[in-house]
Coordinates of C-alpha atoms in Angstrom, one line a residue:
M716 CA 0.0 0.0 0.0
T717 CA 1.2 3.5 -0.8
L718 CA -0.2 6.9 -0.1
A719 CA -0.8 9.9 -2.2
T720 CA 1.8 9.1 -4.7
Q721 CA -0.6 6.7 -6.3
L722 CA -3.5 9.1 -6.8
P723 CA -4.5 9.1 -10.5
V724 CA -3.7 12.1 -12.6
G725 CA -6.7 14.3 -13.0
A726 CA -8.4 13.2 -9.8
E727 CA -7.7 16.5 -8.2
S728 CA -6.1 19.9 -9.0
L729 CA -2.3 20.2 -9.5
A730 CA -2.1 22.1 -6.2
E731 CA -4.0 19.4 -4.4
R732 CA -1.8 16.6 -5.9
A733 CA 1.3 18.5 -4.9
Y734 CA -0.1 19.0 -1.4
L735 CA -1.0 15.3 -0.9
V736 CA 2.4 14.0 -2.2
L737 CA 4.4 16.4 -0.2
R738 CA 2.2 16.0 3.0
D739 CA 2.9 12.3 3.1
R740 CA 6.6 12.6 2.3
L741 CA 6.9 15.0 5.2
I742 CA 4.9 12.7 7.5
M743 CA 6.9 9.7 6.6
M744 CA 10.1 11.7 6.8
D745 CA 11.1 11.1 3.2
I746 CA 11.7 14.8 3.6
A747 CA 13.6 14.9 7.0
P748 CA 12.8 17.5 9.7
G749 CA 14.7 20.6 9.0
D750 CA 15.4 19.8 5.4
P751 CA 15.0 22.6 2.9
I752 CA 12.2 22.5 0.3
N753 CA 13.8 22.7 -3.1
E754 CA 11.0 24.2 -5.2
A755 CA 12.8 24.0 -8.5
H756 CA 13.4 20.3 -8.1
L757 CA 9.8 19.7 -7.0
V758 CA 8.4 21.5 -9.9
N759 CA 10.3 19.2 -12.3
E760 CA 9.7 16.0 -10.2
L761 CA 5.9 16.5 -9.7
G762 CA 5.2 18.0 -13.1
V763 CA 3.4 21.1 -11.6
G764 CA 4.1 24.9 -12.1
R765 CA 5.5 27.1 -9.3
T766 CA 2.1 28.6 -8.6
P767 CA 0.3 25.2 -7.6
L768 CA 3.5 24.2 -5.7
R769 CA 3.4 27.4 -3.7
E770 CA -0.3 26.9 -3.0
A771 CA 0.5 23.5 -1.7
L772 CA 3.3 24.8 0.5
K773 CA 1.0 27.4 2.0
R774 CA -1.4 24.6 3.0
L775 CA 1.5 22.6 4.4
E776 CA 2.5 25.6 6.6
V777 CA -1.0 25.8 8.0
D778 CA -0.6 22.1 8.8
H779 CA 2.7 22.9 10.7
L780 CA 4.6 20.5 8.3
V781 CA 6.7 23.2 6.7
Q782 CA 7.9 26.7 7.9
S783 CA 8.8 29.6 5.4
Y784 CA 11.5 32.2 6.3
P785 CA 12.0 35.5 4.5
R786 CA 15.1 35.4 2.3
R787 CA 15.9 31.8 3.4
G788 CA 13.3 29.6 1.9
T789 CA 10.9 26.9 3.1
F790 CA 11.9 24.0 5.4
A791 CA 10.4 20.9 6.9
T792 CA 9.4 21.6 10.4
R793 CA 11.3 20.0 13.3
V794 CA 9.4 17.3 15.2
D795 CA 8.3 18.9 18.5
I796 CA 7.9 16.2 21.2
T797 CA 6.6 18.7 23.6
E798 CA 3.4 19.0 21.5
L799 CA 2.5 15.4 22.1
A800 CA 0.4 16.2 25.2
D801 CA -1.7 18.9 23.4
I802 CA -2.2 16.8 20.4
T803 CA -3.3 13.9 22.5
E804 CA -5.7 16.0 24.5
V805 CA -7.7 17.0 21.4
R806 CA -7.4 13.5 19.9
E807 CA -8.9 12.0 23.1
A808 CA -11.9 14.2 22.7
L809 CA -12.3 13.8 18.8
E810 CA -11.2 10.4 17.9
P811 CA -13.9 8.5 19.9
L812 CA -16.5 10.8 18.4
A813 CA -15.3 10.0 14.9
A814 CA -15.2 6.2 15.6
A815 CA -18.7 6.2 17.1
K816 CA -20.1 8.2 14.1
A817 CA -18.3 5.8 11.7
A818 CA -19.9 2.8 13.6
A819 CA -23.3 4.4 13.6
L820 CA -23.0 4.4 9.8
Q821 CA -21.3 1.0 9.7
G822 CA -18.4 2.6 7.7
G823 CA -20.7 4.7 5.5
S824 CA -19.1 5.5 2.0
A825 CA -15.8 4.0 3.2
R826 CA -17.2 0.6 4.2
S827 CA -15.7 -1.4 1.3
R828 CA -12.3 0.2 1.8
I829 CA -12.5 -0.5 5.6
E830 CA -13.2 -4.2 4.8
T831 CA -10.2 -4.3 2.5
T832 CA -8.0 -2.5 4.9
L833 CA -9.1 -4.8 7.8
Q834 CA -8.0 -7.8 5.7
A835 CA -4.6 -6.1 5.1
V836 CA -4.2 -5.2 8.7
S837 CA -4.9 -8.8 9.8
Q838 CA -1.9 -9.9 7.9
L839 CA 0.6 -7.5 9.4
S840 CA 3.0 -8.2 12.2
G841 CA 5.8 -6.4 14.0
A842 CA 8.2 -8.1 11.6
N843 CA 6.8 -6.1 8.6
L844 CA 8.8 -3.3 7.1
R845 CA 8.5 0.0 9.1
R846 CA 7.2 1.9 6.2
T847 CA 4.4 -0.5 5.5
L848 CA 3.3 -0.2 9.1
M849 CA 3.4 3.5 9.1
E850 CA 1.4 3.7 5.9
N851 CA -1.1 1.2 7.1
D852 CA -1.6 3.3 10.3
L853 CA -2.3 6.4 8.4
E854 CA -4.8 4.6 6.1
V855 CA -6.6 3.2 9.0
H856 CA -7.1 6.5 10.8
R857 CA -8.0 8.4 7.6
L858 CA -10.6 5.8 6.6
I859 CA -12.2 6.1 10.1
Y860 CA -12.3 9.9 9.8
Q861 CA -13.9 9.7 6.3
A862 CA -16.4 7.1 7.5
A863 CA -17.5 9.5 10.3
G864 CA -19.3 11.6 7.5
N865 CA -18.3 15.0 9.0
H866 CA -15.8 16.9 6.8
H867 CA -14.8 19.4 9.6
L868 CA -14.2 16.6 12.0
E869 CA -12.3 14.7 9.3
Q870 CA -10.0 17.5 8.4
T871 CA -9.2 18.4 12.0
L872 CA -8.3 14.8 12.9
I873 CA -6.2 14.3 9.7
R874 CA -4.1 17.3 10.8
L875 CA -3.6 16.0 14.3
D876 CA -2.9 12.5 13.2
N877 CA -0.3 13.7 10.8
L878 CA 1.6 15.5 13.6
A879 CA 1.2 12.5 15.9
T880 CA 2.5 10.2 13.2
R881 CA 5.7 12.2 12.7
I882 CA 6.3 11.9 16.4
W883 CA 5.7 8.1 16.2
C884 CA 8.2 7.9 13.4
M885 CA 10.9 9.1 15.9
A886 CA 9.9 6.3 18.3
L887 CA 9.1 3.4 16.2
D888 CA 12.4 1.8 15.9
R889 CA 12.8 1.9 19.7
L890 CA 9.5 0.1 20.5
P891 CA 10.1 -3.5 21.4
S892 CA 6.8 -4.6 19.7
I893 CA 3.9 -2.9 18.0
D894 CA 1.8 -6.1 17.6
E895 CA -0.6 -4.7 20.2
H896 CA -1.0 -1.5 18.1
I897 CA -2.0 -3.7 15.1
E898 CA -4.5 -5.6 17.2
E899 CA -6.1 -2.4 18.4
H900 CA -6.7 -1.4 14.8
I901 CA -8.3 -4.8 13.9
S902 CA -10.7 -4.6 16.9
L903 CA -11.5 -1.0 16.1
L904 CA -12.3 -1.5 12.4
Q905 CA -14.3 -4.5 13.2
A906 CA -16.5 -2.6 15.7
I907 CA -17.1 0.0 13.0
L908 CA -18.1 -2.6 10.5
D909 CA -20.4 -4.3 13.1
G910 CA -22.1 -1.0 13.8
D911 CA -21.1 -1.1 17.6
A912 CA -20.8 2.6 18.2
Q913 CA -20.2 2.3 22.1
L914 CA -17.5 -0.3 21.6
A915 CA -15.8 1.7 18.8
Q916 CA -15.9 4.8 20.9
E917 CA -14.2 3.0 23.8
L918 CA -11.6 1.3 21.6
A919 CA -10.6 4.6 19.9
L920 CA -10.0 6.3 23.3
E921 CA -8.0 3.3 24.5
H922 CA -5.9 3.4 21.2
I923 CA -5.0 7.0 21.7
V924 CA -4.1 6.6 25.3
H925 CA -1.9 3.6 24.5
F926 CA -0.2 5.4 21.7
E927 CA 0.9 8.2 23.9
A928 CA 2.1 5.9 26.5
S929 CA 4.1 3.8 24.1
V930 CA 5.7 6.8 22.6
R931 CA 6.6 8.4 26.0
S932 CA 8.1 5.1 27.2
V933 CA 11.0 5.4 24.6
L934 CA 11.5 9.1 24.2

């Protein structure tokens, strides 16, 4: 599974395509924290003009994934571990809501993709490649947010999850096992497909609490 790099050409505007590709590169640290953003190189690589690229970079700055400096250029933001508590506080309030709404709709428009993703998750283990695990985690959360059927809730949680995932990237190699994290995804997705809103809400909260505890244990 890959992320935005496989979106079909024409599925969205050039600025949107550039935004999605760069967003996931920044989250996955293909563009490392503190690295400069080479606009000339990206224009050629992504096949977009400077205007769409700069529109994408403005959105990424709002997402706190890049930072622009006068006369210096644009850089990938540093990963700020001190933000974890604030990010978790909001996620603890909103993730259970999204999971409950998704379950009430039994996956809604995302149901078929949730079923496919659940099968893929069930085949994962801690022995899988780090990148596959990270991409899968992003996919699971984004599907749940979509399934909730609330655009504002979805966009807010995507931004928070993106920041949390960058922090997780810093800790992943130090974690003794992430099998429990995978099992939590399986249980949560199944609860949503089963339409069990109460269980989905509880599992989502447990997942966020466990995530923060796991990261803090190795940082």
